[in-house]
mmCIF file of C-alpha atoms and ligand atoms in Angstrom:
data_model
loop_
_atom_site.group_PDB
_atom_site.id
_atom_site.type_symbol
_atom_site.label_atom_id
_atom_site.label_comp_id
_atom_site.label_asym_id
_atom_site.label_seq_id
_atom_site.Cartn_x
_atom_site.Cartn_y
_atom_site.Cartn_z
ATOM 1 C CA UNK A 1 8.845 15.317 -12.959
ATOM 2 C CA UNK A 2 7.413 11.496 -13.051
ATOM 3 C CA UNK A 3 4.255 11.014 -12.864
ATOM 4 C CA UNK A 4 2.924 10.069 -8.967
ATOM 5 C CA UNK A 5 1.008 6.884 -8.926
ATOM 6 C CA UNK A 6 -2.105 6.958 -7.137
ATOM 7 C CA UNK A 7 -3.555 3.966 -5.152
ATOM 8 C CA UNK A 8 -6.863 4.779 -3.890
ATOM 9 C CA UNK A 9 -7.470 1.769 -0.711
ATOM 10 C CA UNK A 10 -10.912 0.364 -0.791
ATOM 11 C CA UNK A 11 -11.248 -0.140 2.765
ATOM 12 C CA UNK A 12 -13.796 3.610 3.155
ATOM 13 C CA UNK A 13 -15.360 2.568 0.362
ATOM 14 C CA UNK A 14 -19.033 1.548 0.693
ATOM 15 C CA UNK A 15 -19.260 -2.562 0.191
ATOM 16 C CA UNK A 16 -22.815 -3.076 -0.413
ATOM 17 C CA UNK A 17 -21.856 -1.505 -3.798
ATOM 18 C CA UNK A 18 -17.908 -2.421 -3.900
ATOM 19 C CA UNK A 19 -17.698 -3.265 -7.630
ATOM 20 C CA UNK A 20 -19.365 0.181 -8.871
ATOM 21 C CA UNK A 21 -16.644 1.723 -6.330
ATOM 22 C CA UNK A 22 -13.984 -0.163 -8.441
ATOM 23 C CA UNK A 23 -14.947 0.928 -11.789
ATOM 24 C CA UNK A 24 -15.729 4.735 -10.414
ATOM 25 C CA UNK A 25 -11.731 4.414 -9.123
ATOM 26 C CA UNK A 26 -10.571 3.009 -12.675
ATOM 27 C CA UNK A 27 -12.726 5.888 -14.435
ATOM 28 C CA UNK A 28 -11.285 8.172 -12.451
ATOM 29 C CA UNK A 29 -8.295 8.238 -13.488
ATOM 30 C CA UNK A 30 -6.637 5.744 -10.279
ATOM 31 C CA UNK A 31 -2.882 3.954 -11.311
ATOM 32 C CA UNK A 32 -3.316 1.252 -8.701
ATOM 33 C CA UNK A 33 -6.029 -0.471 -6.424
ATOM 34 C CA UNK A 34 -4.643 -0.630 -2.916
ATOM 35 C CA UNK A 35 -6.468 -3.981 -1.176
ATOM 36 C CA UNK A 36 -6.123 -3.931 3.021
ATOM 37 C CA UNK A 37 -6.010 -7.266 4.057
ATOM 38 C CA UNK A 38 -5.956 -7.397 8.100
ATOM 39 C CA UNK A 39 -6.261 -10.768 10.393
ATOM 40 C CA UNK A 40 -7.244 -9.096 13.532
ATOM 41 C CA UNK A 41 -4.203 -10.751 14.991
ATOM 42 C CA UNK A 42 -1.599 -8.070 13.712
ATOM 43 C CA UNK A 43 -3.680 -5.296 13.684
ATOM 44 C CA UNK A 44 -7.388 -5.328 15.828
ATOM 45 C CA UNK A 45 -9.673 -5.415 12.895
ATOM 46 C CA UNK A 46 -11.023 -7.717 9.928
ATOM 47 C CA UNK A 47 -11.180 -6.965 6.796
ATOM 48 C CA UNK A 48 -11.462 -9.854 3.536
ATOM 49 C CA UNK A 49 -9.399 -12.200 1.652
ATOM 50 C CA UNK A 50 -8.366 -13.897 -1.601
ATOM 51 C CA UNK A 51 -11.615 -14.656 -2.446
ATOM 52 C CA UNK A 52 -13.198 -10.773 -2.086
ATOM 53 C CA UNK A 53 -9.666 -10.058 -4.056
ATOM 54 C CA UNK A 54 -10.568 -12.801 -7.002
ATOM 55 C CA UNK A 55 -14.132 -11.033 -7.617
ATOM 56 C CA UNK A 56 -12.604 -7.808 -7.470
ATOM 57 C CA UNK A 57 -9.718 -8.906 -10.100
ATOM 58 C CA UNK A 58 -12.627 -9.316 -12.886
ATOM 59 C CA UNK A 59 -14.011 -5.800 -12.278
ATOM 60 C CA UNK A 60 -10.969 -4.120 -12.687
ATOM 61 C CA UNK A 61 -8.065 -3.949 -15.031
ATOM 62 C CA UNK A 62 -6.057 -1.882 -12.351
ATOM 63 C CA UNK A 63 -2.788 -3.467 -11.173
ATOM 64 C CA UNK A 64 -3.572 -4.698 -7.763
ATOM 65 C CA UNK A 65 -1.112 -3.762 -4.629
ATOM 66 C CA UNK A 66 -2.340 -6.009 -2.110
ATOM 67 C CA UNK A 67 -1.070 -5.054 1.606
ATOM 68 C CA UNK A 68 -0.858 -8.059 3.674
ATOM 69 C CA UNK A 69 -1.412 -6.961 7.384
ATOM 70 C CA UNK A 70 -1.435 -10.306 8.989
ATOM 71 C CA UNK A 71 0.817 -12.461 10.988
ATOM 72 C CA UNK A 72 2.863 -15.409 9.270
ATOM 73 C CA UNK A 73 2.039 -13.170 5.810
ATOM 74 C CA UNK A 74 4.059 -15.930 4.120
ATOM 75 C CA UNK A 75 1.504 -18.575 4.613
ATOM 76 C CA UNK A 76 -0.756 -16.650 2.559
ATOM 77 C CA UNK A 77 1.061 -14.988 -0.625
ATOM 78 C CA UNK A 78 0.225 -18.021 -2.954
ATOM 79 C CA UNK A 79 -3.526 -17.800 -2.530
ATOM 80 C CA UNK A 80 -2.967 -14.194 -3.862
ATOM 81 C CA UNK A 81 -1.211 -15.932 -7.495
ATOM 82 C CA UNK A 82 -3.819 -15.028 -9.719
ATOM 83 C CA UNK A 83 -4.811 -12.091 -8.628
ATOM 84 C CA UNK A 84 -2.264 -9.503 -7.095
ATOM 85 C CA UNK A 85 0.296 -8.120 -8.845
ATOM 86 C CA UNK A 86 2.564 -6.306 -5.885
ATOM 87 C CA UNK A 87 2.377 -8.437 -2.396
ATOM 88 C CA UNK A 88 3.427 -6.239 0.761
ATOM 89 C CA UNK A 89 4.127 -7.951 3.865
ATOM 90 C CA UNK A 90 5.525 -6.068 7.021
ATOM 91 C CA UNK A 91 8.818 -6.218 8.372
ATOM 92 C CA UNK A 92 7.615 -6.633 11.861
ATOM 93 C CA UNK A 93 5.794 -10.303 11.256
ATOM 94 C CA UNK A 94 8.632 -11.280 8.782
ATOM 95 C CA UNK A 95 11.560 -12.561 10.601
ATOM 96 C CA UNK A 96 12.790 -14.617 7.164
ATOM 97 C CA UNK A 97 11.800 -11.369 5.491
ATOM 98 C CA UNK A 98 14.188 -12.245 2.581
ATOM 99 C CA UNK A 99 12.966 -15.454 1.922
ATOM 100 C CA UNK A 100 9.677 -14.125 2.045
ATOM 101 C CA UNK A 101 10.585 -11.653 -0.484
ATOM 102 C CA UNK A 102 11.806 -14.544 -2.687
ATOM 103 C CA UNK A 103 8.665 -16.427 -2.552
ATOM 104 C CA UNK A 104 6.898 -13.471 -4.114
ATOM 105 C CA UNK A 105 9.417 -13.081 -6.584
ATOM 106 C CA UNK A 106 9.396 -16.577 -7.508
ATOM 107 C CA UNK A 107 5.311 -16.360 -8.020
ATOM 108 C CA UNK A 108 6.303 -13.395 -10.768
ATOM 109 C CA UNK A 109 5.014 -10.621 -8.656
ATOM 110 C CA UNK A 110 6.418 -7.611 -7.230
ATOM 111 C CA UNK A 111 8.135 -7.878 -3.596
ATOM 112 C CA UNK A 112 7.031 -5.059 -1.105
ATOM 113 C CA UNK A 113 8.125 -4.461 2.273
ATOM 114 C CA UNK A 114 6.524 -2.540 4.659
ATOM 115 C CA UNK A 115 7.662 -0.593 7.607
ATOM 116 C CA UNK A 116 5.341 0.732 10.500
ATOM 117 C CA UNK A 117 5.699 4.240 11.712
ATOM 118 C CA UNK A 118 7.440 2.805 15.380
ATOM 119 C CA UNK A 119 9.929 0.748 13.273
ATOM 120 C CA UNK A 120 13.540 2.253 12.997
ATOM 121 C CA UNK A 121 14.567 1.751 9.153
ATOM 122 C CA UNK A 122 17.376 0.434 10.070
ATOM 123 C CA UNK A 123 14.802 -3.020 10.277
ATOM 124 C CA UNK A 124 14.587 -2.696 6.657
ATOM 125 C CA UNK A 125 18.321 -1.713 5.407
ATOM 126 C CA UNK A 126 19.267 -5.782 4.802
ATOM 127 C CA UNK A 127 16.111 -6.384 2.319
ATOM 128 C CA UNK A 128 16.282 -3.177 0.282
ATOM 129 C CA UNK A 129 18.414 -5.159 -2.489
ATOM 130 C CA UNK A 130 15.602 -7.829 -2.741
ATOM 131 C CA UNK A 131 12.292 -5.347 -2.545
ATOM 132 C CA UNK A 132 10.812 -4.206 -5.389
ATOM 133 C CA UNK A 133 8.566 -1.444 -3.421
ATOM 134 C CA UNK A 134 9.371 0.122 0.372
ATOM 135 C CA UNK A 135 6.070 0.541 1.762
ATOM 136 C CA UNK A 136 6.194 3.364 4.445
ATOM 137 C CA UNK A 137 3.194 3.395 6.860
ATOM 138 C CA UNK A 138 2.577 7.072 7.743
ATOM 139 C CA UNK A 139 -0.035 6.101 10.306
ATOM 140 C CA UNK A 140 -0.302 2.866 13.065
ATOM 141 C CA UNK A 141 -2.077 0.555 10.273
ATOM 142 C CA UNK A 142 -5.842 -0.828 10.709
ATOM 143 C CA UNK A 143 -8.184 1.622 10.307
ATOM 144 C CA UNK A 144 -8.901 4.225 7.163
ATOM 145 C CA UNK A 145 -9.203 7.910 8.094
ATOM 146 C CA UNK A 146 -6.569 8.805 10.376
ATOM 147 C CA UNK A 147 -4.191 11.412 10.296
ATOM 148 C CA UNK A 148 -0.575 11.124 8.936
ATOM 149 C CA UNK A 149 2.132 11.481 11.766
ATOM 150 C CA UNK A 150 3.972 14.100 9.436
ATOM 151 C CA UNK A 151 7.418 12.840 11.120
ATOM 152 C CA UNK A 152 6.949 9.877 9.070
ATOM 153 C CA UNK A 153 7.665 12.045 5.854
ATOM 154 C CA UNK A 154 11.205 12.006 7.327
ATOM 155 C CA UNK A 155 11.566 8.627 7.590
ATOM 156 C CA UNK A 156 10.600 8.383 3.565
ATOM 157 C CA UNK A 157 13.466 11.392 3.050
ATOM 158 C CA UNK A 158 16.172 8.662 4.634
ATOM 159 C CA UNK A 159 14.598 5.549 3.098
ATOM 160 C CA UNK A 160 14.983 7.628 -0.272
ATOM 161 C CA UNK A 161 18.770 8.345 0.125
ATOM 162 C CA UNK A 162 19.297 4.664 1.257
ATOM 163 C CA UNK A 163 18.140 3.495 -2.150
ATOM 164 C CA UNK A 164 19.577 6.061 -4.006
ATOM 165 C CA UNK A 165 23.031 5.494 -2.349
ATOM 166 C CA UNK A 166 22.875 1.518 -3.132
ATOM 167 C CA UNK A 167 21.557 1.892 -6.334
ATOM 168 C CA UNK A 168 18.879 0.323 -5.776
ATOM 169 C CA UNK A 169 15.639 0.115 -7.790
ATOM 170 C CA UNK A 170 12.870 -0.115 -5.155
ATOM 171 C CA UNK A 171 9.738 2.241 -5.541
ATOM 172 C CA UNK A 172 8.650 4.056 -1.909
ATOM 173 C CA UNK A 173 4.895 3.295 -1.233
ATOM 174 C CA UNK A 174 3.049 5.976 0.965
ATOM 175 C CA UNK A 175 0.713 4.984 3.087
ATOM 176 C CA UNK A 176 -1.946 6.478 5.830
ATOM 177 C CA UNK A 177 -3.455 9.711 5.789
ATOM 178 C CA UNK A 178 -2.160 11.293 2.295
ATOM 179 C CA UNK A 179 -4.633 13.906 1.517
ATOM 180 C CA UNK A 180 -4.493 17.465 -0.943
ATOM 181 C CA UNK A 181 -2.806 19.395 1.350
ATOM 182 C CA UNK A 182 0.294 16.847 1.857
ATOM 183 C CA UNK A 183 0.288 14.716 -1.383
ATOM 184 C CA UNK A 184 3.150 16.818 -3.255
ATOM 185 C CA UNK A 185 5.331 16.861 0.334
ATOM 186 C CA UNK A 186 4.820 13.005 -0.334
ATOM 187 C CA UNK A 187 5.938 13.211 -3.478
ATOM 188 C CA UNK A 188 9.002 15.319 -2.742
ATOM 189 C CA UNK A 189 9.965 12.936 0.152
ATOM 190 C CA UNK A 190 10.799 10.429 -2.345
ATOM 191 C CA UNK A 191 7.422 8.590 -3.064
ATOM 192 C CA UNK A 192 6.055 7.422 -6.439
ATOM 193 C CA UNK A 193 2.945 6.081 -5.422
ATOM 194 C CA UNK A 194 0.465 7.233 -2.834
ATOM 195 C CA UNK A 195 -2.021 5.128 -0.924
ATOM 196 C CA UNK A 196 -5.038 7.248 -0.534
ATOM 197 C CA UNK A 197 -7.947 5.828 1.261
ATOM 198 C CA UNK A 198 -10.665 8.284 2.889
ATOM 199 C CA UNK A 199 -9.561 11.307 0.303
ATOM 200 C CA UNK A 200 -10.663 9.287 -2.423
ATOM 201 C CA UNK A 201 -13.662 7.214 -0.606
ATOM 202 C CA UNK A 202 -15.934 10.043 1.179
ATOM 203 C CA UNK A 203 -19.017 11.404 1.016
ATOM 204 C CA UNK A 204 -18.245 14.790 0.422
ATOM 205 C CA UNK A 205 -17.232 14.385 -3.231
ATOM 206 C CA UNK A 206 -17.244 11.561 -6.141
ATOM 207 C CA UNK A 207 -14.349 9.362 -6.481
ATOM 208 C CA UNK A 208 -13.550 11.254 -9.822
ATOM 209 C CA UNK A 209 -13.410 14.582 -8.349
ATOM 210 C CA UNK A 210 -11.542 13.436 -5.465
ATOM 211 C CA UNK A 211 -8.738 11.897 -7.996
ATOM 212 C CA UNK A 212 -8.767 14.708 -9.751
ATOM 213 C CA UNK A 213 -8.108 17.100 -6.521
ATOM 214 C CA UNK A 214 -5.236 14.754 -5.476
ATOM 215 C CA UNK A 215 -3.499 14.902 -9.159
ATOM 216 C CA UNK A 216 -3.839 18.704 -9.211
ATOM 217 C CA UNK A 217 -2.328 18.999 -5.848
ATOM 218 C CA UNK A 218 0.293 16.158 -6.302
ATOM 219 C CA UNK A 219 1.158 18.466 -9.318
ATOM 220 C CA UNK A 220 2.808 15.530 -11.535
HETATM 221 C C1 LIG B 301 -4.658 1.286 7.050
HETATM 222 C C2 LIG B 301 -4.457 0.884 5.605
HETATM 223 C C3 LIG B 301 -4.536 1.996 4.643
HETATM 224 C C4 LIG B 301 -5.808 2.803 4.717
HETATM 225 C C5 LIG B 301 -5.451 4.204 4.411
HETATM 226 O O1 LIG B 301 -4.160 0.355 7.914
HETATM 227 O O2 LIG B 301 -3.213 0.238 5.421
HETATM 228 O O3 LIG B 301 -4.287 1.542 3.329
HETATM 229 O O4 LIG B 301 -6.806 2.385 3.833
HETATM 230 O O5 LIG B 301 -6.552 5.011 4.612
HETATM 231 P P1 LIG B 301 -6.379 6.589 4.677
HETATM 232 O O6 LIG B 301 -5.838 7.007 3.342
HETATM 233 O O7 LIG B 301 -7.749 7.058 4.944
HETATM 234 O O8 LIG B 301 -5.407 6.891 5.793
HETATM 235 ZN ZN1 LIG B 302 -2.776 -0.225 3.269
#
């Protein structure tokens, strides 16, 4: 079975001590570092930009997936050149969504596209030859912590057979809500990397041990 990525999203994490959070993800055993960007335009809240992003990048050796949940996300992909290595940008700000794929390309980095949970996949069909991942919100983005609206695994079951039918080589990005008990239905839907945000940041147990608890239950 290949191995399940795992992306643990910064946004629980405590920020008065983000850069020990970092290193405790890397030690841990993490594949990815998942980086929430939000404008407050297309989704209610705030979060940071390319320059929290470019002190992160020289904590961390991770591969960066940065998840651009802003309006007009193609404005800001360059000032993400140095430092992310996937750029995500949602299908519902991106009506040039292929040249917006393109532009990432061009900057050598991997092309994402993501796809709320209210957004008929259908959206997405035309750009599945140019993406390099399908990001699949399980949960209405902007906040860590909330449930997974399990219909959503679906949705990753059809993306899956779309990709497989075209022969295409696009990876499916989970994210919102993944947690022990529904990481390996994830994985069976089709996903090979998870976003996991407030089951690897909490205060119940270390970053390490909450890694580790994921990997055992992903079970690859
Ligand atoms: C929410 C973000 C997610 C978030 C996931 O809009 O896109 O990446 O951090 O957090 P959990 O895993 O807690 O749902
Ligand atoms: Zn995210």
């Amino acid at each position: 079975m290949a191995h399940l990525k795992i992306a643990p999203s910064i946004l629980t994490a405590d920020f008065g001590r983000l850069a020990d959070e970092v290193r405790a993800a890397e030690a841990g055993g993490a594949d990815i570092l998942h980086l929430d960007v939000m404008d407050g335009r297309f989704v209610p809240n705030i979060t940071f930009g390319a320059l929290l992003v470019e002190t992160l990048r020289k904590v961390t050796s991770l591969p960066f997936d940065l998840h651009l949940m802003t309006v007009e996300p193609e404005r800001l992909i360059d000032q993400f050149a140095d430092t992310a290595d996937t750029i995500n940008v949602h299908i519902e700000v991106s009506p040039h969504i292929n040249r917006t794929l393109d532009a990432i390309r061009k900057l050598g980095k991997r092309a994402g596209v993501c796809i709320n949970p209210g957004t008929s996949v259908a959206a997405i069909e035309e750009s599945l030859p140019d993406a390099d991942q399908v990001m699949v919100m399980t949960i209405n983005p902007g906040w860590g912590g909330q449930q997974m609206i399990p219909r959503q695994l679906e949705k990753v079951a059809r993306i899956r057979a779309m990709l497989d039918a075209g022969g295409y080589g696009a990876e499916i990005e989970i994210d919102g809500g993944v947690k022990v008990g529904n990481i390996a239905e994830c994985a069976r839907a089709g996903a090979s990397v998870v976003v996991c945000g407030s089951s690897v940041y909490n205060a119940q147990k270390s970053v390490a041990e909450n890694i580790a608890e994921l990997r055992a239950a992903a079970g690859r």
